[in-house]
Coordinates of N, CA, C and O and ligand atoms in Angstrom, one line a residue:
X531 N -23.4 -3.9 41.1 CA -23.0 -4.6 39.9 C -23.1 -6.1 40.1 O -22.5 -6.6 41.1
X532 N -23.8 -6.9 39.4 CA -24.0 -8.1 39.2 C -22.3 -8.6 39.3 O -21.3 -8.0 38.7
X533 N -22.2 -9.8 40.2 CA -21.1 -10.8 40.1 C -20.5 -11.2 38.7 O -19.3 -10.8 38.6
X534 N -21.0 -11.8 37.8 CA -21.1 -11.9 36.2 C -20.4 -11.3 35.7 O -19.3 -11.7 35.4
X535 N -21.2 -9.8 35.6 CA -20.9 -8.7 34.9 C -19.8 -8.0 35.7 O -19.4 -7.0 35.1
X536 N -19.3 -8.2 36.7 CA -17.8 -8.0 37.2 C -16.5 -9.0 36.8 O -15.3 -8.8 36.7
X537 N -17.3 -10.4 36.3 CA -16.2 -11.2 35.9 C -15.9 -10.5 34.7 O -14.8 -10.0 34.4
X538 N -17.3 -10.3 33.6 CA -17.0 -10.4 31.9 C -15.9 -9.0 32.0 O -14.9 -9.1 31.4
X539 N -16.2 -8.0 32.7 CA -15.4 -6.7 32.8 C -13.9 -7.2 33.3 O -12.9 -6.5 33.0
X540 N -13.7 -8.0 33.9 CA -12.0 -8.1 34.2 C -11.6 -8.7 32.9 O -10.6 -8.4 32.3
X541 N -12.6 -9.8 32.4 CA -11.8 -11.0 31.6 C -11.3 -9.7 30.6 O -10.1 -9.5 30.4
X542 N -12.4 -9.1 29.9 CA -12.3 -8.1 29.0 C -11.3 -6.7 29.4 O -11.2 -5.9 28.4
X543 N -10.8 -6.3 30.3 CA -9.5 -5.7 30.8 C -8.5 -6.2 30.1 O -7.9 -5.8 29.1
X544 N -8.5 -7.5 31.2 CA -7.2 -8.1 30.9 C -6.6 -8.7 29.4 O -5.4 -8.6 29.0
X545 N -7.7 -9.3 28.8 CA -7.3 -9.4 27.1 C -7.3 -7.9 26.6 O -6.6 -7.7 25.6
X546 N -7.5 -7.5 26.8 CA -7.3 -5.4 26.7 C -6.0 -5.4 26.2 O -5.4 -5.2 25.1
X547 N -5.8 -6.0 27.9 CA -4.0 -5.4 28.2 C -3.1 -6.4 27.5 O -2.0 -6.0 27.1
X548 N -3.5 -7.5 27.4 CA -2.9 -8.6 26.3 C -2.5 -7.9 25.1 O -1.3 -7.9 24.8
X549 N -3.4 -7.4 24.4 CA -3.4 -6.9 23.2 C -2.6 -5.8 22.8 O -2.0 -5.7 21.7
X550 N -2.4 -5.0 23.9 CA -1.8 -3.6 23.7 C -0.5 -4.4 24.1 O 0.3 -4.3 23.2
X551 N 0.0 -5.2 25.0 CA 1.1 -5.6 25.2 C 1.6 -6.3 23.7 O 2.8 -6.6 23.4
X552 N 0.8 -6.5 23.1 CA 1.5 -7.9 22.0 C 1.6 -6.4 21.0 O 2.7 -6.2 20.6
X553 N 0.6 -5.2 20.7 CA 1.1 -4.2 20.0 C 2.5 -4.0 20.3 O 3.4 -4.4 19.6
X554 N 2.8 -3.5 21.3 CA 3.7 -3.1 22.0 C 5.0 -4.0 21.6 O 6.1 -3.5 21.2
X555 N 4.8 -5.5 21.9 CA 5.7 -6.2 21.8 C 6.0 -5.9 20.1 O 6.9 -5.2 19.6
X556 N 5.2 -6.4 19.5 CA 5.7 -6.4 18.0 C 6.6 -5.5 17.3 O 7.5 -5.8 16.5
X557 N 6.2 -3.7 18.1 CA 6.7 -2.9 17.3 C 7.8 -2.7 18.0 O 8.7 -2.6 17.1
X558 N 8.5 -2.5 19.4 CA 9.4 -2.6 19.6 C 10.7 -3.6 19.5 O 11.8 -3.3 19.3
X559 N 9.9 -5.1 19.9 CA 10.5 -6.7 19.8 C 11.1 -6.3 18.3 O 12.1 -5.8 17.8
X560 N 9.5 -7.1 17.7 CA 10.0 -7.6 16.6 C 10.1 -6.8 15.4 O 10.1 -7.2 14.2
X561 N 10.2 -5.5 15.6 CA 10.3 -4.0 15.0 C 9.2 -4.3 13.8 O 9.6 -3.9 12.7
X562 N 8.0 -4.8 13.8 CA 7.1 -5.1 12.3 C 6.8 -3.5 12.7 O 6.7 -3.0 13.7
X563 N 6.7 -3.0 11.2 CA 6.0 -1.9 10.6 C 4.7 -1.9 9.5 O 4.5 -2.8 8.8
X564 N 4.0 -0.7 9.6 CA 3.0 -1.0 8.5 C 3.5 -0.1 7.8 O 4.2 0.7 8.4
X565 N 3.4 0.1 6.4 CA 2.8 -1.6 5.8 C 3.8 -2.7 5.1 O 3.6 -3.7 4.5
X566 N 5.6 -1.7 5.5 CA 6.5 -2.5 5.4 C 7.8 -1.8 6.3 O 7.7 -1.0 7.2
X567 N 8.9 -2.3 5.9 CA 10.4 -1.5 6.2 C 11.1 -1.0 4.6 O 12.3 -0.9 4.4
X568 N 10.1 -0.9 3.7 CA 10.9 -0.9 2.4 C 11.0 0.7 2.6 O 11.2 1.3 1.6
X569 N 10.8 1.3 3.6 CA 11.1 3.2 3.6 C 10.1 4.0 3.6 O 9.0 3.9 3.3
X570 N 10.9 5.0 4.0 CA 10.0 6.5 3.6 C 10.3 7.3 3.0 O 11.4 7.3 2.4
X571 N 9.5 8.1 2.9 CA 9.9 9.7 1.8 C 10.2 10.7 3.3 O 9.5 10.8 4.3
X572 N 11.3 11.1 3.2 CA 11.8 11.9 4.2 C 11.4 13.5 3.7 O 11.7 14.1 2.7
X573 N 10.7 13.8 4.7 CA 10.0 15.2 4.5 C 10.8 16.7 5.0 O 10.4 17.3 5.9
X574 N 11.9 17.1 4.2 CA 12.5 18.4 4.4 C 12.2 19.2 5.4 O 11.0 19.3 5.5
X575 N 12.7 19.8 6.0 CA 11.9 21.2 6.6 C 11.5 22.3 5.7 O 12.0 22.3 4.6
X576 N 10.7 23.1 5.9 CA 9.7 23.8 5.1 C 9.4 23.1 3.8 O 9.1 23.8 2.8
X577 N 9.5 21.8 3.7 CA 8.6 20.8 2.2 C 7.9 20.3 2.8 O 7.9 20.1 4.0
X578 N 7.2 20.0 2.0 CA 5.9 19.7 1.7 C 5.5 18.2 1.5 O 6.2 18.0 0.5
X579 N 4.8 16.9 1.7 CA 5.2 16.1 1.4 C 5.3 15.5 0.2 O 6.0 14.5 -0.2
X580 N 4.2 16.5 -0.8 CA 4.3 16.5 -2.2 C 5.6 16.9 -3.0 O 5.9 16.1 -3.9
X581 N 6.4 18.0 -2.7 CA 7.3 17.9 -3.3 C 8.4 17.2 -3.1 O 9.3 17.1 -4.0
X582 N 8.6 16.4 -1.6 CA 9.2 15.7 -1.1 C 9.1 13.8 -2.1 O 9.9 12.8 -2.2
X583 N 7.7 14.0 -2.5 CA 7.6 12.5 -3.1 C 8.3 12.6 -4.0 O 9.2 11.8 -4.2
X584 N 7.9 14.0 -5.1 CA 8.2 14.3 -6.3 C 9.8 14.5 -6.3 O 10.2 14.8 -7.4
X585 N 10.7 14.4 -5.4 CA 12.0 14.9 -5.2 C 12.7 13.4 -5.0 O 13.9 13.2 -5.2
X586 N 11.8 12.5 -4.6 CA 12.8 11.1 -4.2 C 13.0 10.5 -5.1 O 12.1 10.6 -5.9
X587 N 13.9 9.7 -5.5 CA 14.1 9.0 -6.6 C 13.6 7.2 -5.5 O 14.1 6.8 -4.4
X588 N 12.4 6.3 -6.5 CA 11.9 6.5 -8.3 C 10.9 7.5 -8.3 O 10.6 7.8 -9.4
X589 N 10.3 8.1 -7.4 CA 9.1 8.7 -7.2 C 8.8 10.1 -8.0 O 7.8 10.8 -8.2
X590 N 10.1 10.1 -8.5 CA 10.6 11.9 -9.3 C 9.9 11.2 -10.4 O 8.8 11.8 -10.6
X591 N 9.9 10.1 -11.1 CA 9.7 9.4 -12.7 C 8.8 8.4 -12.4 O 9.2 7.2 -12.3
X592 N 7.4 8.6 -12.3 CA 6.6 7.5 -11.7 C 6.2 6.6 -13.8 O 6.0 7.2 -14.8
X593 N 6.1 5.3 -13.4 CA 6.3 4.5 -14.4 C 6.4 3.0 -14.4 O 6.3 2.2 -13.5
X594 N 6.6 2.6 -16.3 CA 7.0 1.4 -15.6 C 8.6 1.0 -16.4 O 8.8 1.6 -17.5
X595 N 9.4 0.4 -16.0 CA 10.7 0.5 -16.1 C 11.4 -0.7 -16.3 O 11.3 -1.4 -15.3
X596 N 12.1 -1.3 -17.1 CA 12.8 -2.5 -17.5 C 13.9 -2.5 -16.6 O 14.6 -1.5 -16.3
X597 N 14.1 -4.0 -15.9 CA 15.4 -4.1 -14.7 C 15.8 -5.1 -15.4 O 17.0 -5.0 -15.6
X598 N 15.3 -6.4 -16.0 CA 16.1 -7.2 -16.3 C 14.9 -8.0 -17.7 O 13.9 -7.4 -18.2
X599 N 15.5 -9.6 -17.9 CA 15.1 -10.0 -19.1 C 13.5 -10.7 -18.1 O 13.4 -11.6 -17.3
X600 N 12.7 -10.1 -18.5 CA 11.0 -10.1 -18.1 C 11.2 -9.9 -16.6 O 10.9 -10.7 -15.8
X601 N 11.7 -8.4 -16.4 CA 11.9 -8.1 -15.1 C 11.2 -6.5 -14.9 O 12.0 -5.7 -15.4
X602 N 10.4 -6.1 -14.5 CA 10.3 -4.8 -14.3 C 9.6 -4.2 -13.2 O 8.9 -4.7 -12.3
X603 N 10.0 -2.8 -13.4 CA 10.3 -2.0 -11.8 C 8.7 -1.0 -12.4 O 8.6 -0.1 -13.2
X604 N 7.6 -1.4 -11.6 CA 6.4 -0.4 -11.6 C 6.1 0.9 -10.7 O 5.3 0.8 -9.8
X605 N 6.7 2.2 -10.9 CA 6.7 3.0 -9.2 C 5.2 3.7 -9.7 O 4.9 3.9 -10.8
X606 N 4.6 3.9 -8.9 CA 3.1 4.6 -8.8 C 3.0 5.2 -7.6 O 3.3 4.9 -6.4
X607 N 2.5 6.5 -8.1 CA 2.2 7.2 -7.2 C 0.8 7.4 -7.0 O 0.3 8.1 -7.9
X608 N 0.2 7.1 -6.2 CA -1.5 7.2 -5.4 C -1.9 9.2 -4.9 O -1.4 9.8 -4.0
X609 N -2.5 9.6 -5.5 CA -3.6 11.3 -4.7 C -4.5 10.8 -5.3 O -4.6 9.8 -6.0
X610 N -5.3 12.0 -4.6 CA -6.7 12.1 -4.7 C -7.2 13.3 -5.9 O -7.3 14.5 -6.0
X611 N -7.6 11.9 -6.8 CA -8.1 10.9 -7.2 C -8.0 10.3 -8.1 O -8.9 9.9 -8.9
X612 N -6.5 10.0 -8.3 CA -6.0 9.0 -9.4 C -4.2 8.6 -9.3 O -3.2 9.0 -8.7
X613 N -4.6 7.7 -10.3 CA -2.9 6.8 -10.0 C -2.2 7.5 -10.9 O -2.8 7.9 -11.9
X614 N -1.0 7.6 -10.9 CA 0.1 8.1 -11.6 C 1.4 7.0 -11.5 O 2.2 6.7 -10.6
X615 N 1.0 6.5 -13.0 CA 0.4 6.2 -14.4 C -0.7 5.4 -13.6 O -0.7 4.9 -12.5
X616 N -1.8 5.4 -14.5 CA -3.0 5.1 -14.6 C -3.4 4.0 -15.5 O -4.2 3.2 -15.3
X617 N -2.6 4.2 -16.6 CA -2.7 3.1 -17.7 C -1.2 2.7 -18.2 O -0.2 3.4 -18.8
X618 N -1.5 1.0 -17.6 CA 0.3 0.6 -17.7 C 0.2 -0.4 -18.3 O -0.6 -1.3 -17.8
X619 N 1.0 -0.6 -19.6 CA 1.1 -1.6 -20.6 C 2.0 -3.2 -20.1 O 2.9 -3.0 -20.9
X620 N 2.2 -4.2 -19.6 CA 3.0 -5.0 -19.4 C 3.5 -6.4 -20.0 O 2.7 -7.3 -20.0
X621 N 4.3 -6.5 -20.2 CA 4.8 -7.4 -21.2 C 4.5 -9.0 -20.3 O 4.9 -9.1 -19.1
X622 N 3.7 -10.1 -21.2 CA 3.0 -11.3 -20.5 C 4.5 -11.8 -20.3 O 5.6 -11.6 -21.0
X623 N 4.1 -12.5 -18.7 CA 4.9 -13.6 -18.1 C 6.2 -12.6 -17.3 O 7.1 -13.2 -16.9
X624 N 6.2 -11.3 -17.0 CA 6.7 -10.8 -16.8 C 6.7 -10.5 -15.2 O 5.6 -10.2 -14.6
X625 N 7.8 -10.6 -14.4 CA 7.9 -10.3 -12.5 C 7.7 -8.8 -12.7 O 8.4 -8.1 -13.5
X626 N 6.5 -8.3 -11.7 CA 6.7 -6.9 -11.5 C 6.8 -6.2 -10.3 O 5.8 -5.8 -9.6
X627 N 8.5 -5.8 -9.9 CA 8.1 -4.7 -8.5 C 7.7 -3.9 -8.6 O 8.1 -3.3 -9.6
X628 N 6.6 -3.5 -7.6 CA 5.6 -2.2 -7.5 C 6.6 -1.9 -6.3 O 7.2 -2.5 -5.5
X629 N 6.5 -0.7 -6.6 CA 6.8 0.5 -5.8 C 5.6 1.3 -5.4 O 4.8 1.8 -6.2
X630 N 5.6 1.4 -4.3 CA 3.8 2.4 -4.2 C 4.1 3.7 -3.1 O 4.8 3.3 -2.2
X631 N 3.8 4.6 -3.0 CA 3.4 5.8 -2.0 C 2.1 7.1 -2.6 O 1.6 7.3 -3.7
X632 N 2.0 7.5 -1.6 CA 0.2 8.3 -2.0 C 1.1 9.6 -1.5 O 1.9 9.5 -0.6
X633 N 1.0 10.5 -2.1 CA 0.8 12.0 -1.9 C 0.2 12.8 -0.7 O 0.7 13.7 0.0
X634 N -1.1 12.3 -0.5 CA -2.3 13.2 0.3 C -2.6 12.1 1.6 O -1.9 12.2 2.6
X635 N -3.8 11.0 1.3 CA -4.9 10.2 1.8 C -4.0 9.1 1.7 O -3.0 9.0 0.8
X636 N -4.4 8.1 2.9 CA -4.4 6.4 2.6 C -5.1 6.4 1.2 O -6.2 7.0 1.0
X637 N -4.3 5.6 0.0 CA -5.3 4.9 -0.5 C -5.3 3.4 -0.7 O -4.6 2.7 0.0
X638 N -6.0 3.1 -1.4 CA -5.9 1.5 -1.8 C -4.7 1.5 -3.4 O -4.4 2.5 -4.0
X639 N -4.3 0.2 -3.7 CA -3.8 -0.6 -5.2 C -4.0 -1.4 -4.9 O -3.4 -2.2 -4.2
X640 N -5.8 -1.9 -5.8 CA -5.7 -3.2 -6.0 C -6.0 -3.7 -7.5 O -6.5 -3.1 -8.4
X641 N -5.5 -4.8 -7.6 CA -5.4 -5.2 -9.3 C -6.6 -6.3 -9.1 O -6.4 -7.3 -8.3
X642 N -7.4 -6.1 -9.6 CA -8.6 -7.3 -9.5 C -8.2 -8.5 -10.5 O -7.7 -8.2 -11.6
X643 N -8.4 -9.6 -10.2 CA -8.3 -10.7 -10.2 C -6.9 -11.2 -10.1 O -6.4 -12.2 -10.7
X644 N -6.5 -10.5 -9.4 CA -4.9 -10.9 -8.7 C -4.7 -10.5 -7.1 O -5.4 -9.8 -6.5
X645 N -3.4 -11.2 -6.5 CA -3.3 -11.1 -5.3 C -2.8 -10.1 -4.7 O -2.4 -10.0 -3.5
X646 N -2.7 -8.8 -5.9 CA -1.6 -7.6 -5.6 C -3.0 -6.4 -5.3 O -3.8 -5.8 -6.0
X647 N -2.7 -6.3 -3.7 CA -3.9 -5.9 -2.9 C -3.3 -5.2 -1.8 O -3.3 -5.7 -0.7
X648 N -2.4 -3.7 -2.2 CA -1.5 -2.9 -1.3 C -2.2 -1.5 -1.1 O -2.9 -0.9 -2.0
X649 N -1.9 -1.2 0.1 CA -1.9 0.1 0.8 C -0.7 1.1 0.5 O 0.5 0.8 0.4
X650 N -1.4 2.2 0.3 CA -0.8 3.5 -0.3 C -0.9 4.2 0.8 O -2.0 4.4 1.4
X651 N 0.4 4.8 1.4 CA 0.2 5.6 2.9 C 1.0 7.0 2.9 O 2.2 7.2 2.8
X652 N 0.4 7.7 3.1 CA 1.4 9.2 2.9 C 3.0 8.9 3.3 O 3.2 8.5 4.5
X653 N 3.7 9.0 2.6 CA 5.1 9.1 2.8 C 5.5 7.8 3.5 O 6.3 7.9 4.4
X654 N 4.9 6.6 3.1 CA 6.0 5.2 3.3 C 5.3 4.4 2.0 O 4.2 4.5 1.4
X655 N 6.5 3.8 1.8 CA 7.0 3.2 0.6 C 6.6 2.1 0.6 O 7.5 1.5 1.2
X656 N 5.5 1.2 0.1 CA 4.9 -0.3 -0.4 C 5.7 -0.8 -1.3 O 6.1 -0.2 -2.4
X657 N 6.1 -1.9 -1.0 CA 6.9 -2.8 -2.1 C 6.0 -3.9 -2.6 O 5.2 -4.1 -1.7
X658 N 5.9 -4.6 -3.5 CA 5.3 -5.9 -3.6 C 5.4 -6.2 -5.0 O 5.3 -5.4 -5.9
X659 N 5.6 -7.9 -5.3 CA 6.1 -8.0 -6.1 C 5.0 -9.4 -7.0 O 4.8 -10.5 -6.5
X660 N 4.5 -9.0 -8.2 CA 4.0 -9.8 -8.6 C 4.2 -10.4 -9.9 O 4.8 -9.5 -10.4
X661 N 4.3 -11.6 -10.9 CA 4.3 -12.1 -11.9 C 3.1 -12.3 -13.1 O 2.4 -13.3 -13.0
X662 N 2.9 -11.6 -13.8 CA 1.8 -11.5 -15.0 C 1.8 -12.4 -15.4 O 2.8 -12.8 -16.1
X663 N 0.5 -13.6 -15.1 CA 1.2 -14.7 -16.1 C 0.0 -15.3 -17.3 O -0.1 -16.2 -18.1
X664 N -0.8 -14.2 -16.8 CA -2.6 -14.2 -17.8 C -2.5 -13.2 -18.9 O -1.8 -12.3 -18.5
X665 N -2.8 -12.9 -19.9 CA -2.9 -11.8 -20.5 C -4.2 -11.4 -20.1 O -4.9 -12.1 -19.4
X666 N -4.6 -10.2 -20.7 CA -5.7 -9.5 -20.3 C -5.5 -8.4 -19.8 O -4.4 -7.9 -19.5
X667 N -6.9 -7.6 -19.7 CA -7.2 -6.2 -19.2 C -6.9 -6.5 -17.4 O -7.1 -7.6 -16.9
X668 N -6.5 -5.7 -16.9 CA -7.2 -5.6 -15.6 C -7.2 -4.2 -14.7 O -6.3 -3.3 -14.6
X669 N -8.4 -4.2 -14.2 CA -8.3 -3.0 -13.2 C -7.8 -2.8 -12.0 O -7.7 -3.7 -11.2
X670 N -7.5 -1.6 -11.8 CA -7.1 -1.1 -11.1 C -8.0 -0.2 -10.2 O -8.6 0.7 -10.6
X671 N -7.9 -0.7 -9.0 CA -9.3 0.2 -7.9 C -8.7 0.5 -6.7 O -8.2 -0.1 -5.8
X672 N -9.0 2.0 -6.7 CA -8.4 2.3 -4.8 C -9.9 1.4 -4.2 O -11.1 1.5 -4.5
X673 N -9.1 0.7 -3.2 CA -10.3 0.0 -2.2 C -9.9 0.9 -0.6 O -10.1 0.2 0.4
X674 N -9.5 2.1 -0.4 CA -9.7 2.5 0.7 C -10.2 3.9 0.7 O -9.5 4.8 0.2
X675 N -11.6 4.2 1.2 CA -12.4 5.2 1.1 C -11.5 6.4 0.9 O -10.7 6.5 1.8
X676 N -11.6 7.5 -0.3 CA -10.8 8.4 0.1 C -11.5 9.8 -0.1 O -10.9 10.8 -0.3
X677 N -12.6 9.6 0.0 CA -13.3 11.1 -0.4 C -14.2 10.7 -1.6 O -14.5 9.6 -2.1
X678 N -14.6 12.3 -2.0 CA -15.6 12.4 -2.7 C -15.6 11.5 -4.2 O -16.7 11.2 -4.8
X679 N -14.2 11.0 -5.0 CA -14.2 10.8 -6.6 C -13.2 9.6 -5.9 O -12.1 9.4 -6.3
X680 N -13.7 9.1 -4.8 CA -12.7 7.8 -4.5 C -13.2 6.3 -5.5 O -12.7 5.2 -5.7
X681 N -14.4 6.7 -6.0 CA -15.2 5.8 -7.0 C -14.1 5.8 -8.1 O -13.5 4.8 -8.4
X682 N -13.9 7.1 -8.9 CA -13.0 7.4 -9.9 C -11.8 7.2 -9.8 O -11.1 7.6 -10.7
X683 N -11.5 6.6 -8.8 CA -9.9 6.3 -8.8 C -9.5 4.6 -9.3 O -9.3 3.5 -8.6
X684 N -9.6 5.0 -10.6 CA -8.9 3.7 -11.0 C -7.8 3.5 -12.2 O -7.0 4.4 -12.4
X685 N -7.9 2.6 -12.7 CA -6.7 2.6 -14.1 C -6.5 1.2 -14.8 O -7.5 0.5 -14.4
X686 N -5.7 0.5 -15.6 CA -5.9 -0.1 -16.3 C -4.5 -0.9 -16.4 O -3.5 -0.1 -16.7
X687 N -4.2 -1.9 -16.3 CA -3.4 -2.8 -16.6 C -3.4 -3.7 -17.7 O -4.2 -4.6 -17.6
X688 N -2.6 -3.5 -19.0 CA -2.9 -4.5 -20.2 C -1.7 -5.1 -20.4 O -0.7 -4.7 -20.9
X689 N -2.0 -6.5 -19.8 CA -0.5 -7.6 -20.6 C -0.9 -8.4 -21.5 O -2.0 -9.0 -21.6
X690 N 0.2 -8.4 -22.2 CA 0.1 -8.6 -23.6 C 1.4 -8.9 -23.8 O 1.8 -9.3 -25.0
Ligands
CU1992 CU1 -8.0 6.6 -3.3

């Protein structure tokens, strides 16, 4: 073995082992989780994780839901191959928490031409919170490959 190519092989070890240590550190240290700490859907013994979503409260009533004066609570649930609700009406200028978890597959929630660009993960709970302050259409696109009609997974957002 070339001298060289003995160094690039250590250098490349050693930032290896960098990396897995800073994983390591994060999740134990600094306890970060993907893709948050806002929870999970706790999976019963002999359930299923579908009935398990459909069993948690907001996830029983997926929707969108008034919390306060231009305040509201969006829960969606992500399978394959579509959003539940799919088409969500929202009142302009209004803060919206999304609540998000998927059924089956990773998927994507993204709202195009906005910064609300979250992961749907079998049985943990995405929070994220955005403010409508445009009116207009906007779409809705899983951006994480999820099979065959992952094209067809979309939906529609109208504030007004
Ligand atoms: Cu999808």
């Amino acid at each position: 073995m070339d001298k060289l190519e003995r160094i690039y092989l250590w250098i490349a070890t050693v930032m290896l082992g960098i990396f897995m240590m800073a994983i390591i550190y994060s999740t134990l240290v600094l306890s970060i989780r993907i893709p948050s700490d806002k929870g999970k859907i706790i999976v019963k013994p002999g359930e299923s994780l579908v009935q398990s979503v459909f069993q948690t409260p907001p996830f029983d009533h997926p929707g969108l839901y008034k919390r306060g004066e231009k305040e509201y609570e969006l829960v969606i649930v992500g399978q394959a191959w579509a959003f539940n609700p799919a088409d969500i009406e929202i009142p302009l200028n209004s803060t919206v928490r999304i609540k998000a978890t998927s059924l089956d597959l990773q998927h994507g929630f993204y709202i195009a031409s906005t910064p609300v660009n979250i992961m749907l993960i079998p049985g943990e709970i995405t929070v994220f919170e955005y403010k409508f302050k445009k009116a207009g259409s906007y779409r809705i696109i899983c951006n994480e490959y999820c099979g065959m009609l992952h094209h067809a997974m979309t939906g529609t957002i109208t504030v007004k």
